[in-house]
XYZ file of C-alpha atoms in Angstrom:
505
model
C 130.364 130.011 99.136
C 131.160 126.696 100.813
C 129.788 124.901 103.862
C 130.328 126.301 107.322
C 133.634 125.356 108.883
C 133.239 122.700 111.568
C 134.717 125.103 114.119
C 131.759 127.464 113.579
C 129.161 127.289 116.362
C 125.595 126.369 115.347
C 122.581 127.306 117.456
C 119.155 125.709 117.557
C 116.288 127.680 119.057
C 113.398 125.497 120.158
C 114.077 122.158 121.826
C 111.134 120.014 120.864
C 111.548 116.787 118.895
C 112.573 118.572 115.711
C 114.890 121.034 117.420
C 116.673 118.240 119.255
C 116.995 116.269 116.034
C 118.545 119.169 114.120
C 120.917 119.854 116.988
C 121.993 116.209 116.994
C 122.680 116.306 113.246
C 124.909 119.403 113.569
C 126.597 117.999 116.656
C 127.471 114.616 115.136
C 128.766 116.435 112.041
C 131.345 118.097 114.281
C 130.042 121.580 115.165
C 129.862 123.206 118.585
C 126.108 123.442 119.236
C 124.174 125.831 121.461
C 120.614 125.016 122.508
C 118.128 127.675 123.544
C 114.499 127.454 124.616
C 112.313 130.225 126.011
C 111.109 127.946 128.804
C 113.643 127.798 131.659
C 115.333 124.425 132.039
C 114.180 123.068 128.681
C 117.543 123.538 126.972
C 119.286 121.541 129.704
C 116.677 118.772 129.453
C 117.118 118.703 125.675
C 120.907 118.439 126.027
C 120.456 115.479 128.368
C 118.040 113.831 125.924
C 120.491 114.271 123.037
C 123.259 112.846 125.200
C 121.113 109.760 125.874
C 120.566 109.286 122.147
C 124.298 109.523 121.567
C 124.725 106.759 124.141
C 122.326 104.572 122.175
C 124.301 105.224 118.996
C 127.412 103.968 120.790
C 125.523 100.871 121.948
C 124.564 100.175 118.334
C 128.132 100.708 117.107
C 127.094 103.713 115.044
C 129.294 106.103 117.001
C 132.528 105.577 118.877
C 132.764 106.321 122.569
C 135.429 108.950 121.908
C 133.262 110.717 119.324
C 130.335 110.681 121.735
C 132.397 112.234 124.496
C 133.704 114.903 122.123
C 130.161 115.660 120.914
C 128.869 116.002 124.454
C 131.634 118.448 125.212
C 130.571 120.581 122.235
C 126.891 120.696 123.297
C 126.008 123.659 125.484
C 122.592 124.794 126.745
C 122.152 128.575 126.586
C 120.327 130.545 129.248
C 119.709 133.545 126.997
C 119.766 134.444 123.303
C 122.778 136.668 123.953
C 124.893 133.513 124.357
C 124.370 132.835 120.615
C 126.283 135.979 119.588
C 129.233 134.162 118.009
C 127.166 131.555 116.121
C 127.559 131.257 112.342
C 124.148 129.600 111.893
C 120.965 129.801 113.939
C 118.158 127.378 113.096
C 114.708 128.042 114.519
C 112.278 125.209 115.338
C 109.631 126.882 117.465
C 105.875 127.431 117.315
C 104.381 127.657 113.804
C 103.201 131.238 114.223
C 104.436 133.976 111.937
C 104.436 136.726 114.576
C 106.362 134.602 117.076
C 109.015 133.636 114.529
C 109.392 137.208 113.286
C 109.877 138.490 116.828
C 112.536 135.859 117.501
C 114.555 136.734 114.404
C 114.255 140.467 115.011
C 115.771 139.882 118.433
C 118.477 137.622 116.996
C 119.457 140.277 114.453
C 120.455 142.536 117.321
C 122.696 139.814 118.745
C 124.455 137.869 115.982
C 126.877 139.147 113.341
C 125.392 140.389 110.061
C 127.042 137.480 108.266
C 125.352 134.876 110.490
C 123.066 132.580 108.486
C 119.529 132.589 109.880
C 117.218 129.674 109.100
C 113.696 128.523 109.864
C 112.535 124.910 109.900
C 108.961 125.927 109.131
C 106.909 123.494 107.076
C 103.852 125.674 106.528
C 104.756 129.361 106.744
C 106.235 131.561 104.044
C 110.001 131.942 104.370
C 109.637 135.303 102.636
C 107.097 136.451 105.212
C 109.262 135.434 108.172
C 112.226 137.280 106.660
C 110.084 140.316 105.894
C 110.604 141.686 109.386
C 114.397 141.557 109.157
C 116.945 144.278 108.536
C 119.118 141.884 106.486
C 116.651 139.456 104.847
C 119.223 138.274 102.302
C 120.885 135.939 104.829
C 117.608 134.218 105.727
C 116.662 130.747 104.379
C 114.384 127.839 105.088
C 116.041 124.623 106.233
C 113.166 122.171 106.283
C 114.263 118.911 107.889
C 111.991 115.884 108.005
C 111.168 114.065 111.216
C 113.137 112.310 112.659
C 115.900 114.644 111.507
C 118.854 112.377 112.447
C 117.448 109.527 110.314
C 115.716 111.064 107.301
C 118.180 112.335 104.676
C 116.139 115.036 102.933
C 116.490 118.755 103.655
C 114.564 121.317 101.603
C 116.710 124.450 101.311
C 114.191 127.210 100.664
C 115.089 130.589 99.208
C 112.722 133.401 100.085
C 112.026 136.302 97.738
C 114.888 138.317 99.259
C 117.351 135.468 99.961
C 120.830 136.098 98.579
C 122.107 133.183 96.495
C 125.403 133.116 98.425
C 123.561 132.357 101.665
C 121.303 129.796 100.007
C 124.427 128.094 98.665
C 126.032 128.157 102.102
C 122.962 126.531 103.617
C 122.815 123.917 100.843
C 126.482 122.978 101.156
C 126.284 122.892 104.947
C 123.344 120.470 104.848
C 125.301 118.291 102.431
C 128.382 118.418 104.680
C 126.160 117.171 107.505
C 125.461 114.018 105.496
C 122.035 115.115 104.308
C 120.603 115.227 100.792
C 119.628 118.852 100.170
C 117.267 120.011 97.438
C 116.968 123.654 96.399
C 113.481 125.110 96.428
C 111.812 128.470 95.875
C 109.478 129.782 98.562
C 106.113 128.320 97.558
C 103.259 126.942 99.712
C 104.249 123.449 100.837
C 107.728 123.833 99.276
C 108.328 120.671 97.204
C 107.148 117.680 99.215
C 104.070 119.073 100.934
C 102.906 120.714 97.702
C 103.294 117.753 95.367
C 102.197 115.099 97.896
C 98.684 116.508 98.372
C 97.009 114.234 95.753
C 98.297 111.101 97.480
C 95.947 111.873 100.358
C 93.277 113.803 98.467
C 92.533 111.176 95.832
C 92.320 108.351 98.361
C 89.866 110.414 100.400
C 87.918 111.323 97.251
C 87.498 107.649 96.270
C 86.292 106.942 99.812
C 83.855 109.884 99.787
C 82.486 108.678 96.434
C 81.742 105.278 98.047
C 84.263 103.715 95.689
C 86.031 101.636 98.345
C 86.730 101.472 102.062
C 89.985 102.720 103.635
C 91.509 99.257 104.073
C 90.955 98.415 100.415
C 92.265 101.748 99.132
C 95.361 101.432 101.315
C 95.980 97.882 100.136
C 95.737 98.917 96.474
C 98.134 101.839 96.990
C 100.661 99.541 98.679
C 100.300 96.291 96.757
C 99.653 97.721 93.298
C 101.036 101.260 93.453
C 104.202 100.338 95.312
C 103.753 102.998 98.018
C 105.164 102.077 101.404
C 101.940 102.961 103.193
C 98.407 103.773 102.116
C 96.952 107.244 102.589
C 94.646 106.326 105.467
C 97.246 104.477 107.534
C 99.858 107.146 106.825
C 97.636 110.021 107.957
C 96.774 108.021 111.089
C 100.522 107.850 111.752
C 101.145 111.533 110.986
C 98.065 112.673 112.899
C 94.844 113.659 111.151
C 94.980 117.145 112.656
C 98.562 117.676 111.459
C 97.930 116.329 107.953
C 94.706 118.281 107.540
C 96.357 121.476 108.795
C 99.088 121.164 106.153
C 96.497 120.543 103.432
C 94.436 123.516 104.594
C 97.524 125.741 104.776
C 98.554 124.884 101.202
C 94.960 125.358 99.966
C 94.612 128.756 101.644
C 98.078 129.880 100.549
C 97.119 129.124 96.941
C 93.992 131.284 97.360
C 91.748 128.221 97.746
C 92.864 126.592 94.518
C 90.441 123.698 93.922
C 93.356 121.347 93.202
C 94.288 121.496 96.899
C 90.789 121.402 98.426
C 90.791 119.662 101.831
C 88.687 116.559 102.468
C 85.374 116.981 104.277
C 85.639 113.398 105.537
C 89.009 114.163 107.108
C 87.632 117.377 108.614
C 84.864 115.381 110.306
C 87.447 112.935 111.615
C 89.424 115.789 113.182
C 86.287 117.367 114.614
C 85.381 114.070 116.258
C 88.794 113.859 117.940
C 89.828 110.778 115.973
C 93.341 111.958 115.253
C 94.986 108.620 114.508
C 97.408 106.567 116.522
C 98.041 109.292 119.088
C 94.356 109.380 120.083
C 93.781 105.644 119.686
C 91.408 106.018 116.759
C 91.523 107.607 113.331
C 90.513 105.990 110.065
C 91.435 102.791 111.907
C 90.938 101.677 115.491
C 94.378 101.570 117.145
C 93.240 100.629 120.633
C 94.600 97.506 122.277
C 92.855 94.407 120.975
C 91.230 96.160 118.023
C 91.157 94.123 114.814
C 92.544 95.672 111.663
C 89.929 95.543 108.866
C 90.830 93.434 105.860
C 90.749 94.834 102.315
C 87.942 93.672 100.083
C 89.234 90.681 98.129
C 87.258 88.851 95.450
C 86.496 85.158 95.769
C 88.249 82.745 93.443
C 87.023 82.685 89.839
C 87.916 80.574 86.829
C 90.391 82.186 84.438
C 89.253 82.865 80.872
C 90.097 80.238 78.250
C 91.921 82.897 76.224
C 92.159 86.650 75.707
C 92.411 88.757 72.587
C 94.941 91.586 72.733
C 93.992 94.704 70.801
C 97.137 96.827 70.824
C 99.985 96.653 73.299
C 98.152 97.784 76.487
C 100.451 100.819 76.805
C 101.890 101.122 80.346
C 100.359 97.713 81.167
C 102.123 95.941 78.317
C 103.930 93.567 80.720
C 100.600 91.879 81.388
C 100.697 90.131 78.016
C 103.852 88.216 78.946
C 102.418 87.364 82.369
C 99.218 86.040 80.802
C 101.167 83.820 78.443
C 103.372 82.582 81.296
C 100.214 81.640 83.205
C 99.256 79.360 80.310
C 96.402 81.487 79.003
C 96.535 81.858 75.208
C 96.812 85.423 73.922
C 95.403 86.047 70.463
C 96.894 89.151 68.947
C 94.681 91.353 66.820
C 96.187 94.170 64.806
C 94.888 97.440 66.153
C 97.237 100.419 66.140
C 95.015 102.373 68.527
C 93.917 99.523 70.764
C 94.975 99.255 74.401
C 92.607 96.617 75.727
C 91.915 92.925 76.120
C 88.792 91.236 74.803
C 87.508 88.403 76.994
C 85.778 85.237 75.719
C 82.327 86.529 76.676
C 82.842 89.594 74.504
C 83.511 92.038 77.319
C 86.603 94.228 77.396
C 89.319 94.812 79.953
C 91.099 98.186 79.818
C 93.647 100.150 81.839
C 92.151 103.011 83.856
C 92.022 106.079 81.624
C 89.812 108.604 83.412
C 86.572 107.320 81.891
C 83.872 105.269 83.610
C 82.692 101.753 82.922
C 79.044 102.821 82.703
C 79.783 104.777 79.521
C 80.492 101.598 77.568
C 78.600 98.460 76.736
C 80.654 95.969 78.699
C 83.991 97.171 80.069
C 85.937 96.369 83.212
C 88.780 98.739 84.085
C 91.941 97.681 85.911
C 94.177 100.029 87.874
C 97.730 101.143 87.239
C 100.518 99.152 88.904
C 104.078 100.221 89.558
C 105.221 96.813 88.335
C 102.613 94.338 87.117
C 104.973 91.417 87.643
C 105.690 92.283 91.283
C 102.246 93.644 92.202
C 100.354 91.367 94.586
C 96.955 93.055 94.218
C 95.049 94.604 91.341
C 91.920 96.750 91.565
C 89.090 96.346 89.059
C 86.106 98.619 88.546
C 82.815 97.882 86.859
C 79.364 99.450 86.615
C 75.935 98.040 87.338
C 75.601 97.410 83.593
C 78.741 95.291 83.327
C 77.943 91.675 82.490
C 78.612 89.400 85.486
C 80.511 87.035 83.172
C 82.857 89.828 82.089
C 83.669 90.775 85.672
C 84.128 87.118 86.648
C 86.486 86.522 83.715
C 88.483 89.663 84.582
C 88.804 88.578 88.215
C 89.828 85.073 87.206
C 92.429 86.400 84.776
C 94.305 88.408 87.398
C 93.950 85.649 89.979
C 95.584 83.288 87.481
C 98.524 85.734 87.436
C 98.900 85.305 91.213
C 97.196 88.578 92.159
C 94.607 89.308 94.795
C 91.739 91.250 93.267
C 89.770 94.118 94.811
C 86.636 95.221 92.981
C 85.870 98.893 93.609
C 83.111 101.203 92.420
C 82.923 102.763 88.979
C 85.391 105.524 89.879
C 87.041 107.303 86.924
C 90.807 106.965 87.115
C 90.390 104.371 89.883
C 92.941 104.682 92.737
C 96.598 104.447 91.723
C 96.154 105.864 88.216
C 94.414 109.105 89.229
C 96.804 109.578 92.171
C 99.937 109.174 90.050
C 98.537 111.354 87.248
C 97.829 114.219 89.650
C 101.238 113.922 91.308
C 102.862 114.097 87.861
C 100.768 117.143 86.978
C 101.635 119.072 90.146
C 105.302 118.212 89.633
C 105.328 119.586 86.082
C 103.474 122.687 87.254
C 105.993 123.276 90.066
C 109.020 122.955 87.781
C 107.445 125.221 85.149
C 106.964 127.869 87.842
C 110.574 127.710 89.000
C 109.960 125.957 92.312
C 112.687 123.338 91.773
C 114.386 121.263 89.106
C 113.021 117.939 87.860
C 115.921 116.135 89.529
C 115.318 117.823 92.882
C 111.585 117.131 92.713
C 112.207 113.424 92.112
C 114.784 113.309 94.907
C 112.475 115.122 97.315
C 109.504 112.839 96.699
C 111.532 109.646 96.958
C 113.404 110.659 100.114
C 110.827 112.903 101.786
C 107.774 110.643 101.508
C 109.295 107.363 100.317
C 107.595 107.288 96.915
C 108.722 104.303 94.843
C 109.465 106.640 91.926
C 109.799 110.376 91.541
C 107.037 112.077 89.490
C 109.284 112.596 86.473
C 110.550 109.022 86.661
C 106.910 107.929 86.600
C 106.166 110.265 83.720
C 108.981 108.851 81.617
C 107.918 105.291 82.368
C 104.235 105.886 81.559
C 104.736 108.031 78.480
C 104.691 111.773 77.972
C 100.971 112.066 77.245
C 99.628 109.453 79.684
C 98.950 111.734 82.670
C 97.552 114.511 80.494
C 95.134 112.170 78.689
C 93.863 110.645 81.933
C 93.366 113.999 83.665
C 91.701 115.478 80.586
C 89.161 112.650 80.648
C 88.674 113.084 84.399
C 88.169 116.812 83.935
C 85.354 116.143 81.428
C 83.589 114.056 84.070
C 84.337 116.425 86.967
C 84.548 119.963 85.534
C 85.180 121.552 88.948
C 88.770 122.260 87.898
C 90.265 119.762 90.337
C 91.464 117.536 87.497
C 92.114 120.143 84.821
C 95.641 119.439 83.520
C 98.078 122.268 84.097
C 99.410 124.289 81.183
C 102.833 122.806 81.929
C 101.530 119.251 81.504
C 99.659 120.256 78.342
C 102.842 121.670 76.838
C 104.812 118.608 77.888
C 102.375 116.185 76.258
C 101.864 118.130 73.049
C 105.497 119.052 72.537
C 106.140 115.314 72.415
C 103.426 114.889 69.783
C 105.043 117.527 67.554
C 108.485 115.998 67.793
C 107.121 112.549 66.986
C 105.107 113.885 64.064
C 101.692 112.798 65.314
C 98.544 114.854 65.427
C 97.757 116.656 68.630
């Protein structure tokens, strides 16, 4: 089944920001569009607002004047649901309440043709549950757009338990015809993006709650080392702490309070205090006029070590060896098939975060994962109270000699970027193994939906098949709550690789 013909009318019920955005997307694609809102006059106001946005597109040379005029002529406010009778697609973007959505679609079923595609833009409710009240649930899908809908390309096309594949295909192809990038997804809590993105927030909050680092430092490490566009604290201030926490809580409750999705107590307190982020003027950061943005913790300048000894190839951090040599610091290679660390002149060791803690060893400083060690502008280090001051100073000086700012955090296993990426990879493997989506669609969704620098499977291939499993396994030993227990899917992925390569598991 192909995309809807452009002559087919599309209706949007609910005229808030998201409803208007979806209507604009369908309108610019060429469809006649009907707008309906239960509040009198709202549909007309929404049509005027969309018209004003079309004017701005013309001013920016993104739309011709003739196309704008034609689009305006196709946009009609509806006074009642009965005016949607001839529509081929109705998209709902109303209150996130199951009973309200079910009542709307029950009423629509008595108005539209049985072949009309019905869709919800819900981000938190079960598509299956919404469709459960319908006489013909097979033509019901989720069409989850991301805000702002006219700008963001991703659309999650969600099939409920009873969705007929022909209607899911029609929805998918229609979204693609509208210039969007659709990804197919089974009906699971959080769908793809909101399910797999939870660790990005959760691990940052966990490091903060463990007194490992302050929000400004954690955000800086996620941006400048991890390659994320924004840190978790600044992003949730932008989203709204109440909105972000509600999504986390919804996913957690929908998975029967699975410990992997446990909400943050620190974030709960923030919401309870009314510090909701930018919209309230204060969240993790103070956004009021004149407020100063806190600076990340950055180590003072130290002397670089006279040399380093490389034991092994440093695994995912192997690029560091070339950078060290380019900085004029001699690298002495020592044969060690199992080594993945640097030995500093004072005898201390420098190792990539692996889920263990510095306090367990005689004299070890850990450094965090970077998306690209050459391009990274900041590196996080962690040490314990037993780490020799000389070792920490030499480690700081080494990375500063490579042109990096250095943030020293607490002795947190897995540090910041490494534990975050490992958990994202794990949830991605778990989702694919359970039929939620394909690897390709998961990577596409995470890159386009939340602007990750790499999709989880792209990360996994770059870091090595067993990297995430090994790190989470070590974390799980130190926190046996189950939060870091690797999924069976990740276990199989890591150990299947070992068998093929002929190494012991």
